[in-house]
Amino acid sequence: MRVKEMHPLCCISLESPGIGDQSPEVSLTRARSMPAGTLSGSESANAAMLTKGGSEGTVAGILYKWTNYGKGWRSRWFLLRNGVLSYSKIRRAETLNLLSPTDDVRLIGDITTNRLSRMDSCSGRRKPQKTVGIVHLKISSFRESKSDDRRFYIFTATKTLHLRTDSKGDRVAWIQALVSTRSLFPLRPLNDNLSLVPRDLSISTDRLKKRLLEEGISDNLVKDCEQIMLSEFSDIQGQLKVLCEERSNLLDTLRQLEAANIEAEASGIQDGDYQLTKHEYSGIGRGKYSECSTTESSDDIEKQELEEVSDEDECSFYDTKECFTEPTVSAVKEDREFRYPQIERRKKLPDPVEKEKGVSLWSMIKDNVGKDLSRVCLPVYFNEPISSLQKCFEELEYSYLLDRAYKYGKEGNSLLRILNVAAFAVSGYACTEGRHCKPFNPLLGETYEADYPDKGVRFFSEKVSHHPTLIACHCEGKGWKFWGDSNLRSKFWGRSIQLDPVGVLTLEFDDGEIFQWSKVTTTIYNLILGKLYCDHHGLMHIHGNRQYSCKLKFKEQSLLDRNPHQVHGSVEDLSGKKVATLTGKWDDSMYYVIGDASGKQKDCNSSSNASLLWKRNKPPPNLTRYNLTSFAITLNELTPGLQEKLPPTDSRLRPDQRHLENGEYERANAEKQRLERRQRMSRKLQENGWKPRWFQREGEDGPFRYVGGYWEAREQGKWDECPNIFGDFNEELVDSSERS
């Protein structure tokens, strides 16, 4: 759910009046503070000017701010007052953001009326001045540019301001002003007993007493009214104190986090890197300060920082929204993980043993145009180290959405239940972004189990048919069951592969509500030339057996589409009335709006009324060429004690897949060819009456359903009826004959 946008540093509403006129007493800092009283010469004079009249001294002027590569450097009106640096676009003399004509203002640079008018005429704007950026110096740092004597930077917790002056002298003046202002707001230790509540708050009842006496009210009644008023005031003061203490604790926490970041950033910097080298600041002292230092690393990061700045001024604090809305999803995860025992799982794949060899995809498939790719034997270099059985479970990465749907339905909110089910149906496609390798095709009878107590789910899948290729799965969660069988009909069309899924997925909650849907078409483009990418497109209809159903349209990506991967849909009741609208991207997030907002779908996810349903997890820090998600990296892992409990048919025991994961490409390719030769016998086994061990078909052409017994056999370690399908030919013949 979107919230009112807040300032990311101080949790102050951007719409609060007078935000530039005051700063919180509890503060944070990004870097070491410049000590007060160390200025000399002109700096002392400037500091004295700033301190004139308490903290009311003001510095103003025009600076050039880098916006983006399209607009470049743009002039902005900057105002430094009370420890807060604000800036705006409009620079007309009659609309300067000053408190009153008597303000003690020091102007830096050429600030003439003619110049302001000339800039205003160039911009063609006649709107009232509006502050679009605010920086609290107490929680910011600044530094000069080494390559340009007119540029300097201001760092906050969320962004970097790239600023430029008209001359070297103007930059000196601005740096002096920033340093002097910082000295006026010294940082207090975290353990200071500091309160944001004024200690001298008082209230007078004299006017009230006088008015009541004029009306002829008795003294006793007047005293009662006075006591009631004082009691109410005391309650309000207590509530205000609690709120301010919470604000103080929050600021202290942010300050501690910022201090930790400073230590991490400074750990690799030599002591001398913090020293000022410009002669204008020789009087500042010999300490090491990052606020306005000119370091050897300035040029190294300068270009990178410049390239990262691409937002215009109005978008300064949009990242705050995500910080405030994301916990609504993560809180569910934390609550779920807290209830179940934890299993330590790996964070990355093993380092490869061999150096990978490149293979031409075109040389392998040019003779297979129009054929079913499931029958095309490709070398192991085109595979990723998971099987299609494991891929089925990967689509349940965001199973917490089903936990949430069960909870909403139990509370009687059927609409939020189907909305979360729809988000789950979309979330299964998020793992496909950037995945250019195909999973291993399972052998007939191959199985895969996944027991994830941290997610509260138990999953099992089996390859139940070789021709046609069918994979059946069954998963149990808290209050729900999910099952289905699937097959892919694939066609190669020269520059792309089209994958049409066949099968129905079923979700049943413990209260009897059932939802069913089928997957949409997947197409992989640019197989021969260009950047390889995949897209999902088509209509997904989620049928419910009670009050609601849902339709989701996956928009097909066009050649010049600047906003790909879009998904739009709606929830309808039994009468066909649209009661909710969904929008988002299958590789990023999904939002919903109550009511029919189909005419505003393009802006639905940015609307203040839109609520977040699901957001994709961040990718792992150590990406490989497979682009596996953090969840997918754990799927083929053999955790301690697991191998002894697995049946001999489990995908984790497949040798070619294990060799590929370890980076043993030659051995993996040899094992893959051996297993594919054995796979050719599967059709004969199936024709001779072979039947799946853990699933049974309903009718002649019905879906496969889990018959049970797997987890019980696992507890007892009885795998007598499970053949060693990854063994030698002789072993398979013996096992198959014994089974028949």
XYZ file of C-alpha atoms in Angstrom:
740
model
C 0.000 0.000 0.000
C 1.381 3.361 -0.942
C 1.853 5.884 1.760
C 2.286 9.612 1.859
C 5.772 10.367 0.617
C 8.209 11.220 3.352
C 11.618 12.773 3.386
C 13.978 9.772 3.294
C 16.430 11.114 5.854
C 14.332 12.541 8.648
C 10.877 11.015 8.155
C 9.442 14.523 7.755
C 6.583 14.929 5.349
C 7.607 16.801 2.230
C 4.364 18.712 2.507
C 5.086 19.912 6.022
C 5.126 23.697 6.211
C 8.392 25.351 6.984
C 10.483 22.287 6.426
C 13.364 24.411 5.309
C 13.132 26.580 8.406
C 14.108 24.023 10.999
C 16.025 20.798 11.455
C 15.631 17.975 13.980
C 17.621 18.216 17.164
C 18.522 14.547 16.931
C 20.800 14.109 13.944
C 22.662 11.658 11.777
C 25.943 11.955 9.926
C 27.462 10.362 6.877
C 31.066 11.283 7.676
C 33.291 12.878 10.283
C 32.288 16.382 11.384
C 34.452 19.417 10.802
C 35.371 20.852 14.181
C 34.070 24.240 15.058
C 36.472 27.001 15.870
C 39.136 25.892 13.385
C 38.424 28.447 10.696
C 40.756 31.347 10.059
C 40.902 34.421 7.896
C 37.980 34.952 5.580
C 36.412 31.717 6.796
C 36.054 33.122 10.288
C 34.404 36.183 8.845
C 32.002 34.052 6.888
C 31.254 32.001 9.966
C 30.642 35.142 11.919
C 28.245 36.302 9.217
C 26.420 32.982 9.424
C 26.153 33.173 13.199
C 24.883 36.708 13.196
C 21.528 36.772 14.847
C 21.772 33.224 16.186
C 21.109 30.631 13.486
C 19.245 32.993 11.199
C 22.208 33.680 8.861
C 21.397 32.685 5.287
C 23.526 31.978 2.221
C 21.993 31.945 -1.247
C 23.100 31.791 -4.848
C 22.900 30.084 -8.199
C 24.531 26.682 -8.710
C 24.461 24.383 -11.710
C 23.078 20.933 -10.904
C 23.629 17.885 -13.084
C 20.236 16.395 -14.007
C 20.764 13.766 -16.712
C 22.437 13.278 -20.069
C 19.393 14.604 -21.869
C 19.298 17.968 -20.085
C 22.823 18.173 -18.682
C 23.662 20.966 -16.245
C 20.731 23.116 -15.175
C 20.872 26.259 -13.038
C 19.075 26.111 -9.704
C 18.480 28.596 -6.907
C 20.118 27.268 -3.710
C 19.352 28.496 -0.220
C 21.406 27.530 2.866
C 19.635 28.306 6.109
C 19.475 26.755 9.570
C 21.534 23.747 8.532
C 19.258 22.935 5.593
C 20.223 23.350 1.941
C 17.186 23.661 -0.338
C 17.002 24.319 -4.051
C 14.353 25.194 -6.594
C 13.958 25.789 -10.311
C 12.458 29.284 -10.458
C 14.948 32.078 -10.041
C 12.953 35.305 -10.231
C 14.065 37.997 -7.837
C 10.531 38.655 -6.606
C 10.045 34.984 -5.677
C 13.304 34.215 -3.894
C 12.686 31.879 -0.994
C 13.567 34.347 1.794
C 11.767 34.792 5.077
C 11.551 38.557 4.926
C 13.306 41.525 3.328
C 15.261 42.000 6.549
C 16.875 38.573 6.438
C 20.637 38.512 6.839
C 21.466 36.976 3.441
C 24.914 36.543 1.920
C 24.754 36.082 -1.859
C 27.448 34.067 -3.594
C 28.300 34.702 -7.226
C 26.703 36.956 -9.807
C 23.185 37.414 -8.414
C 21.943 40.447 -10.280
C 18.362 41.228 -11.157
C 19.258 41.343 -14.851
C 20.750 37.875 -14.720
C 17.784 36.457 -12.848
C 15.378 38.004 -15.319
C 17.418 36.702 -18.220
C 17.344 33.157 -16.818
C 13.644 33.443 -16.129
C 12.924 34.540 -19.693
C 14.957 31.623 -21.044
C 13.025 29.128 -18.992
C 9.693 30.651 -19.981
C 8.231 29.851 -16.569
C 5.924 32.112 -14.617
C 4.832 29.758 -11.889
C 5.408 30.432 -8.187
C 8.714 29.220 -6.844
C 8.655 25.655 -5.551
C 11.312 23.902 -3.468
C 12.064 20.578 -5.127
C 15.092 19.399 -3.145
C 16.124 19.452 0.511
C 19.422 18.365 2.076
C 20.037 18.349 5.836
C 23.734 19.089 6.314
C 23.815 17.342 9.673
C 23.341 14.023 7.897
C 25.242 14.787 4.688
C 28.822 15.100 3.531
C 30.492 17.078 0.759
C 33.675 16.914 -1.285
C 35.465 18.871 -3.975
C 36.133 17.578 -7.465
C 39.790 17.068 -8.250
C 39.419 17.302 -12.010
C 37.332 20.493 -12.093
C 37.992 23.406 -9.723
C 34.389 24.604 -10.091
C 32.636 21.381 -9.145
C 31.808 19.743 -5.805
C 29.531 17.006 -4.505
C 27.038 16.669 -1.669
C 26.280 13.139 -0.480
C 23.111 12.074 1.304
C 21.933 8.636 2.352
C 19.969 8.198 -0.883
C 21.586 10.310 -3.596
C 24.535 12.438 -4.681
C 24.203 16.044 -5.829
C 26.682 17.037 -8.547
C 27.068 20.812 -8.396
C 29.089 23.374 -10.347
C 29.776 27.069 -9.735
C 30.622 29.903 -12.128
C 34.157 30.283 -10.828
C 36.748 28.736 -8.555
C 36.191 31.498 -6.009
C 32.483 30.755 -5.843
C 33.216 27.127 -5.054
C 35.535 28.221 -2.270
C 32.776 30.430 -0.864
C 30.171 27.646 -0.974
C 32.500 25.132 0.691
C 33.254 27.701 3.400
C 29.548 28.265 3.932
C 28.858 24.538 4.192
C 31.703 23.999 6.653
C 30.652 26.993 8.742
C 27.033 25.892 8.824
C 28.033 22.401 9.907
C 29.965 23.880 12.814
C 26.806 25.627 14.027
C 25.019 22.266 14.406
C 27.431 19.995 16.293
C 26.523 16.329 16.446
C 25.737 14.901 19.853
C 26.695 11.374 20.914
C 24.070 8.694 20.594
C 23.900 8.237 24.350
C 22.988 11.863 24.970
C 19.764 12.212 26.888
C 18.232 14.335 24.166
C 14.553 14.970 23.763
C 12.715 16.627 20.908
C 10.020 17.833 23.317
C 10.551 21.350 24.688
C 10.922 21.225 28.454
C 9.238 24.583 29.092
C 5.836 23.867 27.566
C 3.126 25.574 29.584
C -0.444 26.668 29.211
C -2.275 29.663 30.653
C -5.894 29.490 31.756
C -6.227 33.189 32.607
C -8.212 34.101 29.500
C -10.533 31.137 29.971
C -11.176 31.995 33.636
C -11.801 35.632 32.784
C -14.302 34.739 30.046
C -16.176 32.276 32.231
C -16.408 34.768 35.097
C -17.765 37.384 32.704
C -20.565 34.941 31.873
C -21.418 34.666 35.552
C -20.080 31.135 36.061
C -19.401 30.220 39.678
C -15.815 29.918 40.921
C -16.142 26.188 41.624
C -17.335 25.494 38.071
C -14.538 27.678 36.678
C -11.984 25.659 38.656
C -13.485 22.414 37.370
C -13.213 23.667 33.769
C -9.641 24.738 34.409
C -8.731 21.288 35.766
C -10.355 19.574 32.788
C -8.400 21.740 30.384
C -5.096 21.174 32.211
C -5.753 17.422 32.292
C -6.419 17.302 28.534
C -3.289 19.329 27.896
C -1.264 16.959 30.049
C -2.545 13.964 28.067
C -1.667 15.618 24.760
C 1.776 16.528 26.067
C 2.331 12.900 27.088
C 1.316 11.630 23.667
C 3.591 14.182 22.030
C 6.460 13.051 24.214
C 5.946 9.417 23.186
C 5.850 10.332 19.493
C 8.977 12.434 19.779
C 10.810 9.691 21.622
C 9.903 7.270 18.832
C 11.208 9.805 16.301
C 14.390 10.150 18.321
C 14.910 6.383 18.481
C 14.369 6.111 14.738
C 16.898 8.833 14.028
C 19.413 7.195 16.353
C 18.971 3.905 14.529
C 19.480 5.561 11.159
C 22.540 7.311 12.509
C 24.031 4.011 13.666
C 23.417 2.458 10.257
C 25.028 5.442 8.567
C 28.023 5.219 10.882
C 28.422 1.566 9.920
C 28.428 2.549 6.251
C 31.120 5.138 6.923
C 33.343 2.568 8.588
C 32.937 0.222 5.636
C 33.692 2.944 3.124
C 36.703 4.251 5.045
C 38.267 0.853 5.730
C 40.150 0.818 2.430
C 41.214 4.477 2.395
C 44.644 5.596 3.531
C 44.899 8.177 6.277
C 46.325 10.798 3.971
C 43.350 10.551 1.638
C 41.221 12.587 4.005
C 43.543 15.576 4.198
C 42.665 18.808 2.411
C 45.170 19.827 -0.210
C 43.888 23.235 -1.258
C 45.762 26.168 0.265
C 42.512 28.034 0.856
C 41.733 25.571 3.671
C 45.099 25.448 5.401
C 43.526 26.838 8.559
C 40.935 24.091 8.881
C 43.389 21.798 10.673
C 45.355 18.616 10.162
C 42.566 16.172 10.890
C 41.111 13.650 8.462
C 37.690 14.706 7.242
C 35.601 13.346 4.394
C 33.205 16.281 4.220
C 35.129 18.354 1.698
C 38.236 16.345 0.989
C 39.965 16.127 -2.365
C 41.111 12.526 -2.636
C 42.969 10.480 -5.181
C 39.817 8.420 -5.627
C 37.689 11.394 -6.598
C 38.284 11.026 -10.314
C 37.795 7.275 -10.162
C 34.241 7.528 -8.885
C 33.370 10.867 -10.467
C 32.449 9.451 -13.857
C 30.552 6.562 -12.320
C 28.564 8.854 -10.043
C 27.748 11.166 -12.927
C 26.396 8.299 -14.996
C 24.219 7.116 -12.135
C 22.455 10.479 -11.801
C 19.591 10.384 -14.273
C 16.549 11.598 -12.357
C 15.145 15.077 -12.574
C 14.601 17.178 -9.491
C 11.000 16.225 -8.923
C 11.970 12.555 -8.539
C 14.448 13.205 -5.760
C 12.815 11.113 -3.089
C 10.692 8.546 -4.955
C 12.816 5.705 -3.588
C 11.355 6.425 -0.167
C 7.999 4.945 -1.236
C 9.521 1.556 -1.809
C 11.252 1.597 1.558
C 7.946 2.223 3.308
C 5.796 -0.212 1.290
C 8.155 -3.190 1.084
C 7.863 -4.225 4.749
C 4.213 -5.146 4.136
C 5.541 -8.095 2.119
C 8.720 -8.806 4.070
C 6.841 -8.787 7.356
C 4.835 -11.755 6.121
C 8.060 -13.527 5.200
C 9.668 -12.814 8.562
C 6.584 -14.025 10.402
C 6.504 -17.213 8.354
C 10.225 -17.899 8.748
C 10.041 -17.311 12.464
C 7.510 -20.098 12.918
C 9.554 -22.817 11.214
C 13.017 -24.211 11.962
C 15.782 -22.803 9.814
C 18.044 -24.759 7.449
C 21.291 -23.117 6.375
C 21.390 -23.128 2.583
C 24.119 -22.133 0.198
C 24.385 -18.663 -1.292
C 26.256 -19.517 -4.516
C 27.137 -22.396 -6.836
C 30.467 -24.240 -6.526
C 33.388 -22.695 -8.356
C 33.833 -24.378 -11.792
C 36.631 -26.919 -12.100
C 37.166 -26.434 -15.841
C 37.107 -23.474 -18.178
C 33.946 -23.493 -20.242
C 34.094 -23.983 -24.004
C 31.882 -22.065 -26.387
C 29.524 -23.923 -28.733
C 27.575 -22.526 -31.681
C 23.859 -22.906 -31.101
C 23.127 -22.495 -34.809
C 25.433 -25.366 -35.722
C 23.415 -27.610 -33.412
C 19.837 -26.764 -34.417
C 19.974 -25.559 -38.026
C 18.830 -29.000 -39.189
C 15.942 -29.110 -36.703
C 13.791 -26.210 -37.894
C 10.112 -26.966 -37.252
C 10.829 -30.035 -35.107
C 9.926 -30.721 -31.482
C 12.961 -29.590 -29.514
C 12.287 -32.114 -26.763
C 13.635 -34.716 -29.198
C 16.716 -32.689 -30.156
C 19.873 -33.779 -28.320
C 21.888 -30.703 -27.352
C 25.268 -30.743 -25.594
C 25.374 -30.012 -21.885
C 26.682 -26.470 -22.492
C 23.131 -25.354 -23.280
C 21.735 -26.646 -19.971
C 21.483 -25.077 -16.554
C 22.258 -27.267 -13.503
C 18.632 -27.952 -12.533
C 16.025 -30.268 -14.039
C 12.496 -29.527 -15.204
C 11.263 -31.220 -12.024
C 13.169 -28.686 -9.935
C 12.030 -25.897 -12.223
C 8.442 -26.686 -11.227
C 9.281 -26.064 -7.598
C 11.155 -22.850 -8.441
C 7.828 -21.369 -9.480
C 6.699 -21.678 -5.850
C 9.412 -19.308 -4.620
C 6.754 -16.811 -3.544
C 4.522 -19.358 -1.824
C 3.991 -16.854 0.992
C 1.362 -15.314 -1.305
C -0.688 -18.490 -0.913
C -0.183 -18.405 2.855
C -1.501 -14.869 2.787
C -4.410 -15.853 0.523
C -5.381 -18.616 2.954
C -5.309 -16.155 5.838
C -7.473 -13.588 4.012
C -10.023 -16.209 3.026
C -10.175 -17.477 6.574
C -10.950 -13.909 7.682
C -13.761 -13.713 5.124
C -11.967 -11.503 2.597
C -12.407 -13.535 -0.588
C -11.362 -10.620 -2.813
C -7.901 -10.297 -1.292
C -7.594 -14.073 -1.476
C -7.992 -14.207 -5.258
C -5.796 -11.120 -5.668
C -2.953 -12.902 -3.905
C -3.602 -16.057 -5.937
C -3.335 -13.970 -9.118
C -0.079 -12.429 -7.894
C 1.243 -15.934 -7.216
C 0.311 -17.071 -10.730
C 2.313 -14.149 -12.165
C 5.262 -14.470 -9.776
C 6.196 -17.863 -11.186
C 7.505 -16.165 -14.322
C 9.900 -13.804 -12.505
C 12.658 -16.420 -12.357
C 12.769 -16.702 -16.166
C 14.198 -13.206 -16.728
C 17.744 -13.526 -18.042
C 17.672 -17.339 -18.004
C 18.967 -18.431 -21.398
C 19.824 -22.082 -20.665
C 17.329 -24.952 -20.701
C 16.777 -27.233 -17.700
C 17.628 -30.924 -17.930
C 14.911 -33.156 -19.364
C 14.163 -35.733 -16.634
C 14.416 -39.458 -17.222
C 11.271 -41.550 -17.028
C 10.556 -42.158 -13.354
C 12.914 -39.417 -12.162
C 11.678 -37.620 -9.047
C 12.445 -34.539 -6.977
C 11.515 -33.668 -3.425
C 11.751 -30.300 -1.674
C 11.170 -30.022 2.049
C 11.478 -26.331 2.958
C 10.324 -25.843 6.564
C 11.449 -22.210 6.417
C 8.823 -21.655 3.702
C 6.324 -24.032 5.280
C 6.004 -26.182 2.135
C 6.673 -29.776 1.053
C 6.918 -30.423 -2.684
C 7.224 -33.571 -4.774
C 7.363 -34.113 -8.546
C 7.836 -37.047 -10.908
C 8.189 -37.562 -14.641
C 5.150 -39.726 -15.357
C 5.351 -40.043 -19.154
C 8.096 -39.927 -21.763
C 6.002 -39.606 -24.958
C 4.360 -37.224 -24.539
C 6.637 -35.730 -21.895
C 4.581 -35.139 -18.751
C 5.697 -33.923 -15.338
C 3.344 -34.145 -12.362
C 3.809 -32.273 -9.097
C 2.149 -31.960 -5.704
C 2.831 -29.375 -3.009
C 1.390 -28.891 0.475
C 1.495 -25.615 2.376
C -0.165 -24.160 5.420
C -3.861 -24.395 4.652
C -3.520 -25.169 0.920
C -2.541 -27.795 -1.640
C -1.199 -27.196 -5.135
C -0.893 -29.770 -7.902
C -0.813 -30.174 -11.660
C 0.823 -31.851 -14.625
C 2.433 -30.012 -17.499
C 3.888 -30.548 -20.921
C 5.564 -28.160 -23.352
C 4.981 -28.218 -27.086
C 7.971 -26.493 -28.597
C 8.632 -25.292 -32.121
C 11.739 -23.724 -33.578
C 11.116 -20.987 -36.166
C 14.623 -19.993 -37.180
C 15.168 -16.940 -34.974
C 12.877 -17.916 -32.080
C 11.477 -20.827 -30.097
C 7.808 -20.946 -29.145
C 6.828 -22.936 -26.050
C 3.127 -23.696 -25.612
C 2.284 -25.182 -22.187
C -0.293 -27.930 -21.914
C -1.938 -28.747 -18.603
C -3.977 -27.298 -15.757
C -2.684 -26.098 -12.384
C -4.999 -26.495 -9.378
C -4.930 -24.738 -6.020
C -7.223 -25.920 -3.232
C -7.590 -24.309 0.180
C -8.600 -26.243 3.273
C -11.968 -24.483 3.329
C -12.854 -26.019 -0.055
C -12.259 -23.027 -2.357
C -10.491 -24.076 -5.577
C -8.729 -22.076 -8.295
C -7.518 -23.440 -11.626
C -5.511 -21.878 -14.449
C -3.230 -22.693 -17.365
C 0.062 -21.049 -18.236
C 0.620 -18.619 -21.102
C 2.875 -18.969 -24.154
C 6.616 -18.385 -23.814
C 8.791 -17.305 -26.752
C 12.589 -17.079 -26.806
C 13.925 -14.584 -29.347
C 17.223 -13.817 -31.108
C 18.616 -17.332 -31.100
C 21.008 -16.591 -33.944
C 21.725 -12.843 -33.850
C 21.215 -10.187 -31.205
C 20.654 -10.362 -27.473
C 18.809 -13.470 -26.362
C 15.646 -12.797 -24.368
C 12.341 -14.446 -23.506
C 8.820 -13.100 -23.296
C 5.556 -14.454 -21.926
C 2.329 -13.510 -23.642
C -1.282 -14.560 -23.816
C -4.397 -14.689 -21.648
C -4.489 -16.431 -18.280
C -7.928 -17.171 -16.865
C -8.018 -18.097 -13.170
C -11.300 -19.915 -12.539
C -12.716 -20.021 -9.021
C -15.460 -22.292 -7.743
C -17.020 -19.607 -5.557
C -17.462 -15.860 -5.778
C -14.607 -14.536 -7.923
C -12.556 -15.293 -11.019
C -9.670 -13.408 -12.589
C -8.395 -12.660 -16.094
C -4.777 -11.650 -16.678
C -3.352 -10.513 -20.002
C 0.389 -10.861 -20.547
C 1.193 -8.249 -23.165
C 3.426 -9.449 -25.982
C 6.595 -7.400 -26.265
C 6.982 -5.442 -29.484
C 10.243 -4.529 -31.190
C 10.230 -0.919 -29.962
C 8.435 -1.501 -26.673
C 9.965 0.755 -24.018
C 7.913 -0.764 -21.200
C 7.965 -4.554 -21.698
C 6.726 -7.437 -19.553
C 3.430 -5.770 -18.698
C 0.560 -7.681 -17.123
C -2.955 -6.247 -16.807
C -6.056 -7.902 -15.486
C -9.206 -7.707 -13.424
C -11.212 -9.662 -10.874
C -14.872 -10.312 -11.660
C -17.712 -11.510 -9.493
C -20.388 -14.009 -10.537
C -22.363 -11.312 -12.376
C -19.325 -10.316 -14.471
C -18.807 -7.017 -12.667
C -15.180 -5.913 -12.294
C -14.451 -5.499 -8.593
C -10.663 -5.048 -8.721
C -7.954 -4.196 -11.241
C -4.439 -5.630 -11.379
C -1.386 -4.297 -13.168
C 2.361 -4.705 -13.062
C 5.209 -6.623 -14.662
C 5.850 -10.335 -14.471
C 9.553 -9.739 -13.752
C 9.105 -7.021 -11.124
C 5.890 -6.507 -9.134
C 2.092 -6.548 -9.146
C -0.327 -3.921 -7.813
C -4.077 -3.799 -7.392
C -6.818 -1.191 -7.118
C -10.268 -1.915 -5.724
C -12.895 -1.237 -8.374
C -12.802 -1.010 -12.153
C -9.686 0.996 -13.067
C -9.164 -0.602 -16.482
C -9.145 2.800 -18.168
C -6.222 3.879 -15.979
C -4.172 0.716 -16.083
C -1.038 2.422 -17.335
C -0.881 4.534 -14.212
C -2.344 2.016 -11.796
C 0.905 0.941 -10.176
C 1.963 4.567 -9.633
C -1.440 5.657 -8.386
C -1.787 6.703 -4.776
C -4.687 4.233 -4.509
C -2.689 1.250 -5.801
C -1.518 -1.334 -3.284
C 1.465 -3.615 -3.658
C 0.691 -7.316 -3.883
C 4.055 -8.802 -4.762
C 7.585 -7.639 -5.482
C 10.406 -9.713 -6.896
C 13.324 -10.615 -4.626
C 16.700 -9.067 -5.326
C 19.155 -11.149 -7.410
C 22.112 -12.820 -5.657
C 25.393 -10.858 -5.473
C 27.394 -13.607 -7.218
C 25.748 -14.041 -10.606
C 26.885 -16.761 -13.006
C 26.102 -17.248 -16.664
C 23.016 -19.224 -15.630
C 21.502 -16.166 -13.867
C 19.942 -18.383 -11.219
C 17.969 -16.686 -8.479
C 19.008 -17.054 -4.839
C 16.196 -19.556 -4.448
C 17.161 -21.572 -7.540
C 20.751 -21.890 -6.282
C 19.461 -23.999 -3.378
C 17.347 -26.407 -5.439
C 20.105 -28.883 -6.372
C 21.979 -28.612 -3.071
C 22.680 -31.708 -1.012
C 22.392 -30.383 2.518
C 24.070 -32.396 5.310
C 22.298 -35.703 5.899
C 19.961 -35.330 2.909
C 21.570 -37.772 0.461
C 21.002 -40.729 2.779
C 17.254 -40.011 2.824
C 16.731 -39.573 -0.930
C 15.475 -42.273 -3.294
C 17.821 -43.292 -6.130
C 15.519 -41.479 -8.584
C 16.017 -37.968 -7.154
C 17.320 -35.285 -9.545
C 20.062 -34.287 -7.103
C 21.711 -37.664 -7.770
C 21.743 -37.256 -11.547
C 25.459 -37.390 -12.517
C 25.499 -35.141 -15.604
C 23.598 -32.420 -13.763
C 25.942 -32.655 -10.761
C 29.050 -32.484 -12.964
C 27.689 -29.416 -14.745
C 27.034 -27.686 -11.431
C 30.635 -28.377 -10.393
C 31.969 -27.020 -13.680
C 33.201 -30.440 -14.904
C 31.942 -29.912 -18.442
C 33.627 -32.840 -20.205
C 32.378 -35.388 -17.670
C 28.931 -33.773 -17.676
C 28.673 -34.022 -21.456
C 29.777 -37.674 -21.454
C 27.237 -38.560 -18.759
C 24.486 -36.701 -20.565
C 25.062 -38.680 -23.753
C 25.080 -41.933 -21.778
C 21.798 -41.124 -20.047
C 20.163 -40.051 -23.301
C 20.991 -43.416 -24.821
C 19.278 -45.035 -21.855
C 16.383 -42.619 -22.229
C 15.600 -44.038 -25.657
C 14.557 -47.254 -23.907
C 11.901 -45.377 -21.927
C 9.342 -45.592 -24.711
C 9.652 -49.364 -24.774
C 9.263 -49.497 -21.011
C 6.153 -47.314 -21.226
C 4.671 -49.478 -23.994
C 5.277 -52.573 -21.864
C 3.009 -51.264 -19.128
C 5.320 -49.038 -17.079
C 3.414 -46.877 -14.589
C 4.527 -44.002 -12.391
C 5.259 -44.870 -8.772
C 3.734 -41.904 -6.929
C 1.075 -40.508 -9.275
C -2.025 -41.995 -10.879
C -4.059 -40.726 -13.814
C -7.725 -39.918 -13.333
C -9.445 -41.619 -16.264
C -7.889 -42.091 -19.676
C -7.049 -38.463 -20.413
C -7.457 -36.880 -16.982
C -4.799 -35.195 -14.851
C -2.279 -37.051 -12.713
C -2.916 -36.944 -8.957
C -0.547 -37.762 -6.142
C -1.495 -41.113 -4.551
C 0.510 -40.538 -1.380
C 3.072 -42.663 0.388
C 6.272 -40.890 -0.608
C 6.992 -39.070 2.637
C 6.059 -42.183 4.634
C 8.532 -44.258 2.603
C 11.129 -41.570 3.147
C 10.666 -41.785 6.910
C 11.214 -45.561 6.774
C 13.954 -45.395 4.123
C 12.155 -47.992 1.958
C 12.992 -47.419 -1.709
C 12.775 -51.041 -2.881
C 10.388 -50.169 -5.724
C 12.519 -47.285 -6.981
C 14.991 -48.411 -9.697
C 18.482 -46.984 -10.114
C 17.604 -45.031 -13.252
C 20.993 -43.262 -13.327
C 22.999 -46.508 -13.305
C 24.363 -48.662 -16.105
C 22.364 -50.401 -18.824
C 22.619 -53.784 -17.160
C 21.303 -52.399 -13.873
C 18.336 -50.848 -15.631
C 17.470 -54.052 -17.449
C 17.617 -56.014 -14.204
C 15.550 -53.416 -12.341
C 12.937 -53.161 -15.085
C 12.593 -56.927 -15.394
C 12.206 -57.278 -11.639
C 9.567 -54.567 -11.623
C 7.600 -56.110 -14.490
